[in-house]
């Protein structure tokens, strides 16, 4: 691993800027029809709030941020995101960061044209998990209108639009086998992913227990087993793909207090401190047991890098932290 990506850990401030979503993924706490989310808990941060979080990432030396939200494809939303991207790129330039913050977008399936527009506006990495590449599992986890084939087409469009491509899966989905996970890794290679974000499958807060059971999407293994399997999957991806970025995700920490450190030890090289304002965090609970819901964003900004330090890993300061796999494309971005 050191040979492929070095020992340094790259940081991206993770801003969950809206929980409004037009999708209905059964495992997700912000799905359109989540009974746990009252209409008044749906939010979109203002442009100024987003810029404030970007400033915080810049000042903390993160060098990069990830903008994540529920999925919306309406023109009003896309224009809003475009405007925000342009402002972040303009307003976060410093002598240490002459091209402004590096930006990863994570706002779901969009059209080819929209991917292009958002790339032009300044995002240069895009994260869209395939969730699982086994058709039957994908169907069990999503309503019939959401299709694996469309997800894969979107991933191809992202790549062709010039972004560094991130994808990933949930690990420990009921019915998922190690063969499935091996197939997922093959898929990562075929799609030529530059970044991988994966985490254990967790109890959804998007559906009542009876419906989780009747849809057969209650986790079948205990948390310890899912943690071990997730860590092994990280190690397998590192060995198979070598020079990609791999995130030690928040979901690992939901399963074990030191899950993210363990992720780094097994081969991950990216951490994403949450910079979402404290009072909005409970509205972005994707799964049960999500950590750091009570924290203020400043707390995560200092706690997360300290996790790398605790296991003796240096953190990159003021860098975009692109994966070596992205090669020349990162230079021209
Ligand atoms: N709308 C954006 C962000 C989705 S939430 C998008 O489509 O990319 C980000 C990720 O959280 C999802 O891709 C999913 O893998 C993960 N997630 C959601 N619910 C989860 C659960 N119950 N267990 C584990 N991971 C979950």
mmCIF file of C-alpha atoms and ligand atoms in Angstrom:
data_model
loop_
_atom_site.group_PDB
_atom_site.id
_atom_site.type_symbol
_atom_site.label_atom_id
_atom_site.label_comp_id
_atom_site.label_asym_id
_atom_site.label_seq_id
_atom_site.Cartn_x
_atom_site.Cartn_y
_atom_site.Cartn_z
ATOM 1 C CA UNK A 1 0.000 0.000 0.000
ATOM 2 C CA UNK A 2 2.761 2.473 0.925
ATOM 3 C CA UNK A 3 4.291 1.884 -2.485
ATOM 4 C CA UNK A 4 1.006 2.633 -4.259
ATOM 5 C CA UNK A 5 -0.390 5.612 -2.324
ATOM 6 C CA UNK A 6 2.104 6.416 0.453
ATOM 7 C CA UNK A 7 1.306 6.483 4.152
ATOM 8 C CA UNK A 8 -0.320 9.931 4.305
ATOM 9 C CA UNK A 9 -4.051 10.247 4.920
ATOM 10 C CA UNK A 10 -5.957 12.793 2.816
ATOM 11 C CA UNK A 11 -8.797 14.725 4.370
ATOM 12 C CA UNK A 12 -12.029 15.978 2.834
ATOM 13 C CA UNK A 13 -14.550 17.948 4.841
ATOM 14 C CA UNK A 14 -17.910 16.224 4.330
ATOM 15 C CA UNK A 15 -20.802 18.658 4.039
ATOM 16 C CA UNK A 16 -24.242 17.083 3.971
ATOM 17 C CA UNK A 17 -25.944 20.122 2.495
ATOM 18 C CA UNK A 18 -29.476 18.866 1.842
ATOM 19 C CA UNK A 19 -31.598 15.900 2.932
ATOM 20 C CA UNK A 20 -34.296 16.478 0.323
ATOM 21 C CA UNK A 21 -34.415 13.402 -1.900
ATOM 22 C CA UNK A 22 -36.554 12.164 -4.754
ATOM 23 C CA UNK A 23 -35.307 8.564 -4.420
ATOM 24 C CA UNK A 24 -36.695 5.883 -2.174
ATOM 25 C CA UNK A 25 -33.787 3.514 -1.441
ATOM 26 C CA UNK A 26 -35.236 1.294 1.298
ATOM 27 C CA UNK A 27 -32.046 1.259 3.386
ATOM 28 C CA UNK A 28 -31.637 5.019 3.553
ATOM 29 C CA UNK A 29 -32.841 7.332 6.309
ATOM 30 C CA UNK A 30 -33.356 10.356 4.046
ATOM 31 C CA UNK A 31 -35.415 8.538 1.383
ATOM 32 C CA UNK A 32 -38.379 10.429 -0.020
ATOM 33 C CA UNK A 33 -40.927 8.567 2.079
ATOM 34 C CA UNK A 34 -38.888 8.056 5.271
ATOM 35 C CA UNK A 35 -41.452 8.038 8.093
ATOM 36 C CA UNK A 36 -38.718 9.049 10.546
ATOM 37 C CA UNK A 37 -38.190 12.446 8.891
ATOM 38 C CA UNK A 38 -40.858 15.065 9.552
ATOM 39 C CA UNK A 39 -41.416 17.502 6.661
ATOM 40 C CA UNK A 40 -40.034 20.323 8.816
ATOM 41 C CA UNK A 41 -36.754 18.407 9.232
ATOM 42 C CA UNK A 42 -36.095 18.527 5.494
ATOM 43 C CA UNK A 43 -33.471 21.171 4.778
ATOM 44 C CA UNK A 44 -31.136 22.633 2.206
ATOM 45 C CA UNK A 45 -28.335 24.822 3.529
ATOM 46 C CA UNK A 46 -28.150 28.325 2.086
ATOM 47 C CA UNK A 47 -25.353 29.311 -0.252
ATOM 48 C CA UNK A 48 -23.764 31.332 2.549
ATOM 49 C CA UNK A 49 -23.931 28.418 4.983
ATOM 50 C CA UNK A 50 -22.217 26.202 2.417
ATOM 51 C CA UNK A 51 -19.546 28.830 1.796
ATOM 52 C CA UNK A 52 -18.966 29.117 5.532
ATOM 53 C CA UNK A 53 -18.354 25.360 5.732
ATOM 54 C CA UNK A 54 -16.015 25.581 2.733
ATOM 55 C CA UNK A 55 -14.080 28.338 4.506
ATOM 56 C CA UNK A 56 -13.808 26.121 7.540
ATOM 57 C CA UNK A 57 -12.347 23.289 5.402
ATOM 58 C CA UNK A 58 -9.855 25.691 3.837
ATOM 59 C CA UNK A 59 -8.825 27.117 7.222
ATOM 60 C CA UNK A 60 -8.452 23.629 8.716
ATOM 61 C CA UNK A 61 -6.025 22.774 5.885
ATOM 62 C CA UNK A 62 -8.224 19.975 4.502
ATOM 63 C CA UNK A 63 -7.572 21.072 0.915
ATOM 64 C CA UNK A 64 -10.728 19.307 -0.268
ATOM 65 C CA UNK A 65 -14.384 18.981 0.494
ATOM 66 C CA UNK A 66 -17.205 16.615 -0.431
ATOM 67 C CA UNK A 67 -20.645 18.032 -1.074
ATOM 68 C CA UNK A 68 -23.267 15.367 -0.465
ATOM 69 C CA UNK A 69 -27.053 15.548 -0.552
ATOM 70 C CA UNK A 70 -30.214 13.688 -1.382
ATOM 71 C CA UNK A 71 -30.926 13.319 -5.058
ATOM 72 C CA UNK A 72 -32.724 16.059 -6.966
ATOM 73 C CA UNK A 73 -32.638 16.568 -10.704
ATOM 74 C CA UNK A 74 -34.743 19.725 -11.028
ATOM 75 C CA UNK A 75 -33.157 22.676 -12.800
ATOM 76 C CA UNK A 76 -33.527 24.952 -9.776
ATOM 77 C CA UNK A 77 -31.389 22.623 -7.669
ATOM 78 C CA UNK A 78 -28.767 22.027 -10.358
ATOM 79 C CA UNK A 79 -28.407 25.757 -10.944
ATOM 80 C CA UNK A 80 -28.027 26.255 -7.187
ATOM 81 C CA UNK A 81 -25.244 23.646 -7.012
ATOM 82 C CA UNK A 82 -23.494 25.189 -10.035
ATOM 83 C CA UNK A 83 -23.518 28.600 -8.369
ATOM 84 C CA UNK A 84 -22.213 27.170 -5.110
ATOM 85 C CA UNK A 85 -19.377 25.320 -6.877
ATOM 86 C CA UNK A 86 -18.276 28.465 -8.705
ATOM 87 C CA UNK A 87 -18.266 30.465 -5.501
ATOM 88 C CA UNK A 88 -16.322 27.841 -3.555
ATOM 89 C CA UNK A 89 -13.673 27.664 -6.270
ATOM 90 C CA UNK A 90 -13.400 31.458 -6.352
ATOM 91 C CA UNK A 91 -13.517 32.147 -2.636
ATOM 92 C CA UNK A 92 -11.275 29.423 -1.235
ATOM 93 C CA UNK A 93 -8.117 30.320 -3.152
ATOM 94 C CA UNK A 94 -5.138 31.044 -0.942
ATOM 95 C CA UNK A 95 -1.396 31.040 -1.558
ATOM 96 C CA UNK A 96 -1.299 27.507 -0.139
ATOM 97 C CA UNK A 97 -4.290 26.479 -2.264
ATOM 98 C CA UNK A 98 -3.966 28.463 -5.506
ATOM 99 C CA UNK A 99 -6.722 26.505 -7.301
ATOM 100 C CA UNK A 100 -9.100 26.633 -4.356
ATOM 101 C CA UNK A 101 -10.489 23.599 -2.542
ATOM 102 C CA UNK A 102 -10.704 20.337 -4.456
ATOM 103 C CA UNK A 103 -14.377 19.391 -4.682
ATOM 104 C CA UNK A 104 -16.006 15.972 -4.742
ATOM 105 C CA UNK A 105 -19.704 15.887 -5.574
ATOM 106 C CA UNK A 106 -22.079 13.224 -4.315
ATOM 107 C CA UNK A 107 -25.582 14.115 -5.452
ATOM 108 C CA UNK A 108 -26.694 10.940 -7.140
ATOM 109 C CA UNK A 109 -27.779 9.970 -10.648
ATOM 110 C CA UNK A 110 -27.928 12.897 -13.045
ATOM 111 C CA UNK A 111 -28.016 13.286 -16.817
ATOM 112 C CA UNK A 112 -24.836 13.381 -18.860
ATOM 113 C CA UNK A 113 -25.437 17.055 -19.553
ATOM 114 C CA UNK A 114 -25.787 17.883 -15.857
ATOM 115 C CA UNK A 115 -22.593 15.977 -15.007
ATOM 116 C CA UNK A 116 -20.811 18.087 -17.617
ATOM 117 C CA UNK A 117 -22.212 21.349 -16.297
ATOM 118 C CA UNK A 118 -21.192 20.562 -12.736
ATOM 119 C CA UNK A 119 -17.717 19.576 -13.894
ATOM 120 C CA UNK A 120 -17.402 22.873 -15.772
ATOM 121 C CA UNK A 121 -18.505 24.658 -12.593
ATOM 122 C CA UNK A 122 -15.525 23.237 -10.684
ATOM 123 C CA UNK A 123 -16.204 19.787 -9.203
ATOM 124 C CA UNK A 124 -13.477 17.391 -10.314
ATOM 125 C CA UNK A 125 -14.353 14.190 -8.453
ATOM 126 C CA UNK A 126 -17.742 12.464 -8.248
ATOM 127 C CA UNK A 127 -18.882 9.772 -5.880
ATOM 128 C CA UNK A 128 -21.773 7.462 -6.732
ATOM 129 C CA UNK A 129 -21.876 4.094 -5.061
ATOM 130 C CA UNK A 130 -23.193 1.214 -7.107
ATOM 131 C CA UNK A 131 -24.290 -0.212 -3.681
ATOM 132 C CA UNK A 132 -24.093 -3.811 -5.002
ATOM 133 C CA UNK A 133 -23.478 -5.188 -8.472
ATOM 134 C CA UNK A 134 -25.717 -8.220 -7.932
ATOM 135 C CA UNK A 135 -28.943 -7.473 -9.729
ATOM 136 C CA UNK A 136 -31.190 -9.387 -7.330
ATOM 137 C CA UNK A 137 -29.806 -7.612 -4.260
ATOM 138 C CA UNK A 138 -29.990 -4.228 -5.944
ATOM 139 C CA UNK A 139 -33.665 -4.889 -6.724
ATOM 140 C CA UNK A 140 -34.381 -5.904 -3.157
ATOM 141 C CA UNK A 141 -32.875 -2.668 -1.832
ATOM 142 C CA UNK A 142 -34.558 -0.255 -4.249
ATOM 143 C CA UNK A 143 -38.022 0.441 -5.661
ATOM 144 C CA UNK A 144 -38.593 -0.842 -9.230
ATOM 145 C CA UNK A 145 -38.049 2.617 -10.741
ATOM 146 C CA UNK A 146 -34.396 2.595 -9.585
ATOM 147 C CA UNK A 147 -32.360 0.214 -11.683
ATOM 148 C CA UNK A 148 -28.842 -1.153 -11.517
ATOM 149 C CA UNK A 149 -28.468 -0.660 -15.251
ATOM 150 C CA UNK A 150 -29.224 3.071 -14.905
ATOM 151 C CA UNK A 151 -26.754 3.351 -12.037
ATOM 152 C CA UNK A 152 -24.001 1.819 -14.169
ATOM 153 C CA UNK A 153 -24.854 4.112 -17.109
ATOM 154 C CA UNK A 154 -24.576 7.082 -14.738
ATOM 155 C CA UNK A 155 -21.147 5.895 -13.569
ATOM 156 C CA UNK A 156 -19.981 5.682 -17.191
ATOM 157 C CA UNK A 157 -21.318 9.171 -17.885
ATOM 158 C CA UNK A 158 -19.468 10.542 -14.838
ATOM 159 C CA UNK A 159 -16.204 9.058 -16.042
ATOM 160 C CA UNK A 160 -16.720 10.339 -19.583
ATOM 161 C CA UNK A 161 -17.473 13.836 -18.284
ATOM 162 C CA UNK A 162 -13.904 14.091 -16.996
ATOM 163 C CA UNK A 163 -14.349 13.475 -13.281
ATOM 164 C CA UNK A 164 -12.252 11.216 -11.163
ATOM 165 C CA UNK A 165 -14.766 8.503 -10.446
ATOM 166 C CA UNK A 166 -15.663 7.185 -7.039
ATOM 167 C CA UNK A 167 -17.938 4.258 -6.379
ATOM 168 C CA UNK A 168 -18.415 1.567 -3.767
ATOM 169 C CA UNK A 169 -20.745 -0.889 -2.122
ATOM 170 C CA UNK A 170 -22.365 -1.651 1.177
ATOM 171 C CA UNK A 171 -20.902 -4.686 2.899
ATOM 172 C CA UNK A 172 -22.983 -7.263 4.747
ATOM 173 C CA UNK A 173 -26.244 -6.756 2.849
ATOM 174 C CA UNK A 174 -28.536 -9.690 3.703
ATOM 175 C CA UNK A 175 -27.953 -12.411 1.120
ATOM 176 C CA UNK A 176 -24.651 -10.910 -0.101
ATOM 177 C CA UNK A 177 -21.872 -13.495 -0.507
ATOM 178 C CA UNK A 178 -18.103 -13.160 -0.701
ATOM 179 C CA UNK A 179 -18.450 -14.068 -4.388
ATOM 180 C CA UNK A 180 -20.694 -11.025 -4.787
ATOM 181 C CA UNK A 181 -18.059 -8.854 -3.132
ATOM 182 C CA UNK A 182 -15.366 -10.286 -5.400
ATOM 183 C CA UNK A 183 -17.628 -9.437 -8.354
ATOM 184 C CA UNK A 184 -17.954 -5.902 -6.984
ATOM 185 C CA UNK A 185 -14.166 -5.517 -7.004
ATOM 186 C CA UNK A 186 -14.050 -6.732 -10.596
ATOM 187 C CA UNK A 187 -16.650 -4.116 -11.419
ATOM 188 C CA UNK A 188 -14.555 -1.370 -9.765
ATOM 189 C CA UNK A 189 -11.719 -2.371 -12.039
ATOM 190 C CA UNK A 190 -13.848 -2.526 -15.180
ATOM 191 C CA UNK A 191 -15.388 0.898 -14.590
ATOM 192 C CA UNK A 192 -11.857 2.182 -13.897
ATOM 193 C CA UNK A 193 -12.720 3.717 -10.516
ATOM 194 C CA UNK A 194 -10.257 6.166 -8.975
ATOM 195 C CA UNK A 195 -11.851 6.227 -5.523
ATOM 196 C CA UNK A 196 -13.702 3.664 -3.449
ATOM 197 C CA UNK A 197 -16.061 4.380 -0.552
ATOM 198 C CA UNK A 198 -17.474 1.356 1.244
ATOM 199 C CA UNK A 199 -18.922 0.623 4.613
ATOM 200 C CA UNK A 200 -20.905 -1.948 6.528
ATOM 201 C CA UNK A 201 -24.600 -2.266 5.774
ATOM 202 C CA UNK A 202 -26.474 -0.884 8.779
ATOM 203 C CA UNK A 203 -30.002 -1.034 10.091
ATOM 204 C CA UNK A 204 -32.026 1.462 8.088
ATOM 205 C CA UNK A 205 -33.981 4.207 9.766
ATOM 206 C CA UNK A 206 -35.903 4.729 6.540
ATOM 207 C CA UNK A 207 -38.464 1.963 7.137
ATOM 208 C CA UNK A 208 -40.348 0.525 10.130
ATOM 209 C CA UNK A 209 -39.021 -2.793 11.451
ATOM 210 C CA UNK A 210 -41.903 -4.899 10.039
ATOM 211 C CA UNK A 211 -41.311 -3.604 6.548
ATOM 212 C CA UNK A 212 -37.545 -4.109 6.804
ATOM 213 C CA UNK A 213 -38.295 -7.712 7.738
ATOM 214 C CA UNK A 214 -40.861 -8.311 5.006
ATOM 215 C CA UNK A 215 -38.484 -6.888 2.396
ATOM 216 C CA UNK A 216 -35.731 -9.144 3.774
ATOM 217 C CA UNK A 217 -33.329 -6.254 4.309
ATOM 218 C CA UNK A 218 -32.562 -6.641 8.005
ATOM 219 C CA UNK A 219 -28.818 -7.331 8.499
ATOM 220 C CA UNK A 220 -28.296 -11.064 9.028
ATOM 221 C CA UNK A 221 -24.894 -10.947 10.681
ATOM 222 C CA UNK A 222 -23.885 -9.205 13.885
ATOM 223 C CA UNK A 223 -21.993 -5.952 13.898
ATOM 224 C CA UNK A 224 -18.651 -7.585 14.709
ATOM 225 C CA UNK A 225 -18.901 -9.827 11.657
ATOM 226 C CA UNK A 226 -19.869 -6.952 9.422
ATOM 227 C CA UNK A 227 -16.936 -4.925 10.716
ATOM 228 C CA UNK A 228 -14.480 -7.754 10.017
ATOM 229 C CA UNK A 229 -15.924 -8.326 6.552
ATOM 230 C CA UNK A 230 -15.760 -4.585 5.771
ATOM 231 C CA UNK A 231 -12.121 -4.384 6.834
ATOM 232 C CA UNK A 232 -11.243 -7.421 4.746
ATOM 233 C CA UNK A 233 -13.015 -5.893 1.774
ATOM 234 C CA UNK A 234 -10.931 -2.721 2.186
ATOM 235 C CA UNK A 235 -7.777 -4.829 2.253
ATOM 236 C CA UNK A 236 -8.898 -6.821 -0.810
ATOM 237 C CA UNK A 237 -9.635 -3.647 -2.782
ATOM 238 C CA UNK A 238 -6.258 -2.193 -1.836
ATOM 239 C CA UNK A 239 -4.483 -5.331 -3.018
ATOM 240 C CA UNK A 240 -6.534 -5.632 -6.213
ATOM 241 C CA UNK A 241 -6.630 -1.989 -7.314
ATOM 242 C CA UNK A 242 -3.448 -0.699 -5.655
ATOM 243 C CA UNK A 243 -3.318 3.016 -6.472
ATOM 244 C CA UNK A 244 -6.898 4.172 -5.840
ATOM 245 C CA UNK A 245 -8.112 6.288 -2.939
ATOM 246 C CA UNK A 246 -10.093 4.333 -0.356
ATOM 247 C CA UNK A 247 -12.116 6.103 2.333
ATOM 248 C CA UNK A 248 -12.387 4.949 5.925
ATOM 249 C CA UNK A 249 -16.068 5.840 6.139
ATOM 250 C CA UNK A 250 -18.292 7.087 8.943
ATOM 251 C CA UNK A 251 -20.306 3.838 8.776
ATOM 252 C CA UNK A 252 -17.240 1.935 10.053
ATOM 253 C CA UNK A 253 -17.313 4.116 13.120
ATOM 254 C CA UNK A 254 -21.026 3.493 13.564
ATOM 255 C CA UNK A 255 -20.167 -0.159 14.097
ATOM 256 C CA UNK A 256 -17.070 0.311 16.237
ATOM 257 C CA UNK A 257 -15.711 3.410 18.022
ATOM 258 C CA UNK A 258 -12.327 2.858 16.383
ATOM 259 C CA UNK A 259 -13.712 1.581 13.079
ATOM 260 C CA UNK A 260 -12.224 4.359 11.008
ATOM 261 C CA UNK A 261 -8.731 3.854 12.446
ATOM 262 C CA UNK A 262 -9.084 0.148 11.676
ATOM 263 C CA UNK A 263 -10.130 1.066 8.111
ATOM 264 C CA UNK A 264 -6.899 3.040 7.713
ATOM 265 C CA UNK A 265 -4.841 0.157 9.041
ATOM 266 C CA UNK A 266 -6.456 -2.242 6.560
ATOM 267 C CA UNK A 267 -5.616 -0.065 3.554
ATOM 268 C CA UNK A 268 -7.780 3.077 3.478
ATOM 269 C CA UNK A 269 -6.057 6.431 2.922
ATOM 270 C CA UNK A 270 -8.872 9.013 3.090
ATOM 271 C CA UNK A 271 -10.837 10.389 6.050
ATOM 272 C CA UNK A 272 -13.863 12.623 5.797
ATOM 273 C CA UNK A 273 -14.440 14.798 8.852
ATOM 274 C CA UNK A 274 -18.101 15.851 8.918
ATOM 275 C CA UNK A 275 -18.478 19.636 8.649
ATOM 276 C CA UNK A 276 -22.279 19.698 8.535
ATOM 277 C CA UNK A 277 -23.546 22.279 11.059
ATOM 278 C CA UNK A 278 -24.414 20.598 14.380
ATOM 279 C CA UNK A 279 -28.110 21.475 14.356
ATOM 280 C CA UNK A 280 -28.617 19.800 10.939
ATOM 281 C CA UNK A 281 -26.943 16.510 11.701
ATOM 282 C CA UNK A 282 -29.929 14.698 13.156
ATOM 283 C CA UNK A 283 -31.742 15.405 9.869
ATOM 284 C CA UNK A 284 -29.075 13.496 7.942
ATOM 285 C CA UNK A 285 -29.213 10.185 9.708
ATOM 286 C CA UNK A 286 -28.770 7.687 6.882
ATOM 287 C CA UNK A 287 -28.780 4.649 9.193
ATOM 288 C CA UNK A 288 -29.265 3.817 12.845
ATOM 289 C CA UNK A 289 -26.354 4.572 15.121
ATOM 290 C CA UNK A 290 -24.686 7.207 12.924
ATOM 291 C CA UNK A 291 -21.923 8.752 15.061
ATOM 292 C CA UNK A 292 -21.117 12.417 15.738
ATOM 293 C CA UNK A 293 -24.767 13.547 15.556
ATOM 294 C CA UNK A 294 -24.328 15.710 18.628
ATOM 295 C CA UNK A 295 -21.013 17.219 17.645
ATOM 296 C CA UNK A 296 -20.407 20.696 16.342
ATOM 297 C CA UNK A 297 -18.513 20.757 13.048
ATOM 298 C CA UNK A 298 -15.362 22.135 14.683
ATOM 299 C CA UNK A 299 -15.195 19.076 16.946
ATOM 300 C CA UNK A 300 -15.059 16.669 13.971
ATOM 301 C CA UNK A 301 -12.487 18.859 12.242
ATOM 302 C CA UNK A 302 -9.997 18.287 15.026
ATOM 303 C CA UNK A 303 -11.075 14.807 16.133
ATOM 304 C CA UNK A 304 -10.868 13.139 12.710
ATOM 305 C CA UNK A 305 -7.245 14.028 11.833
ATOM 306 C CA UNK A 306 -6.309 13.013 15.398
ATOM 307 C CA UNK A 307 -7.553 9.504 14.553
ATOM 308 C CA UNK A 308 -4.906 9.244 11.832
ATOM 309 C CA UNK A 309 -2.247 10.581 14.192
ATOM 310 C CA UNK A 310 -3.205 8.039 16.842
ATOM 311 C CA UNK A 311 -2.204 5.200 14.547
ATOM 312 C CA UNK A 312 0.952 6.984 13.430
ATOM 313 C CA UNK A 313 -0.203 8.165 10.022
ATOM 314 C CA UNK A 314 0.595 11.690 8.778
ATOM 315 C CA UNK A 315 -2.184 13.774 7.210
ATOM 316 C CA UNK A 316 -1.898 15.764 3.983
ATOM 317 C CA UNK A 317 -2.305 19.490 4.569
ATOM 318 C CA UNK A 318 -3.678 21.799 1.867
ATOM 319 C CA UNK A 319 -3.596 19.144 -0.845
ATOM 320 C CA UNK A 320 -6.434 17.923 -3.043
ATOM 321 C CA UNK A 321 -5.326 14.375 -2.361
ATOM 322 C CA UNK A 322 -6.151 12.905 -5.760
ATOM 323 C CA UNK A 323 -5.490 9.196 -6.179
ATOM 324 C CA UNK A 324 -2.325 8.329 -8.126
ATOM 325 C CA UNK A 325 -4.647 6.189 -10.269
ATOM 326 C CA UNK A 326 -6.202 9.372 -11.662
ATOM 327 C CA UNK A 327 -2.772 10.201 -13.118
ATOM 328 C CA UNK A 328 -2.508 12.955 -15.691
ATOM 329 C CA UNK A 329 -6.160 13.848 -15.484
ATOM 330 C CA UNK A 330 -5.660 15.341 -12.010
ATOM 331 C CA UNK A 331 -2.954 17.653 -13.318
ATOM 332 C CA UNK A 332 -5.221 19.150 -15.935
ATOM 333 C CA UNK A 333 -8.268 19.397 -13.621
HETATM 334 N N1 LIG B 1 -27.834 10.876 -2.772
HETATM 335 C C1 LIG B 1 -26.416 10.642 -2.681
HETATM 336 C C2 LIG B 1 -25.983 10.369 -1.271
HETATM 337 C C3 LIG B 1 -26.578 9.095 -0.738
HETATM 338 S S1 LIG B 1 -26.222 8.677 0.904
HETATM 339 C C4 LIG B 1 -26.071 9.512 -3.614
HETATM 340 O O1 LIG B 1 -26.964 8.929 -4.200
HETATM 341 O O2 LIG B 1 -24.899 9.246 -3.818
HETATM 342 C C5 LIG B 1 -24.572 8.089 0.755
HETATM 343 C C6 LIG B 1 -24.383 6.610 0.969
HETATM 344 O O3 LIG B 1 -24.813 6.214 2.254
HETATM 345 C C7 LIG B 1 -25.138 5.693 0.043
HETATM 346 O O4 LIG B 1 -24.518 5.585 -1.201
HETATM 347 C C8 LIG B 1 -25.168 4.383 0.826
HETATM 348 O O5 LIG B 1 -24.151 3.487 0.390
HETATM 349 C C9 LIG B 1 -24.901 4.813 2.264
HETATM 350 N N2 LIG B 1 -26.005 4.339 3.115
HETATM 351 C C10 LIG B 1 -27.288 4.752 3.124
HETATM 352 N N3 LIG B 1 -28.017 3.990 3.964
HETATM 353 C C11 LIG B 1 -27.185 3.071 4.497
HETATM 354 C C12 LIG B 1 -27.337 1.985 5.410
HETATM 355 N N4 LIG B 1 -28.535 1.683 5.941
HETATM 356 N N5 LIG B 1 -26.239 1.279 5.734
HETATM 357 C C13 LIG B 1 -25.055 1.568 5.216
HETATM 358 N N6 LIG B 1 -24.836 2.548 4.327
HETATM 359 C C14 LIG B 1 -25.898 3.304 3.967
#
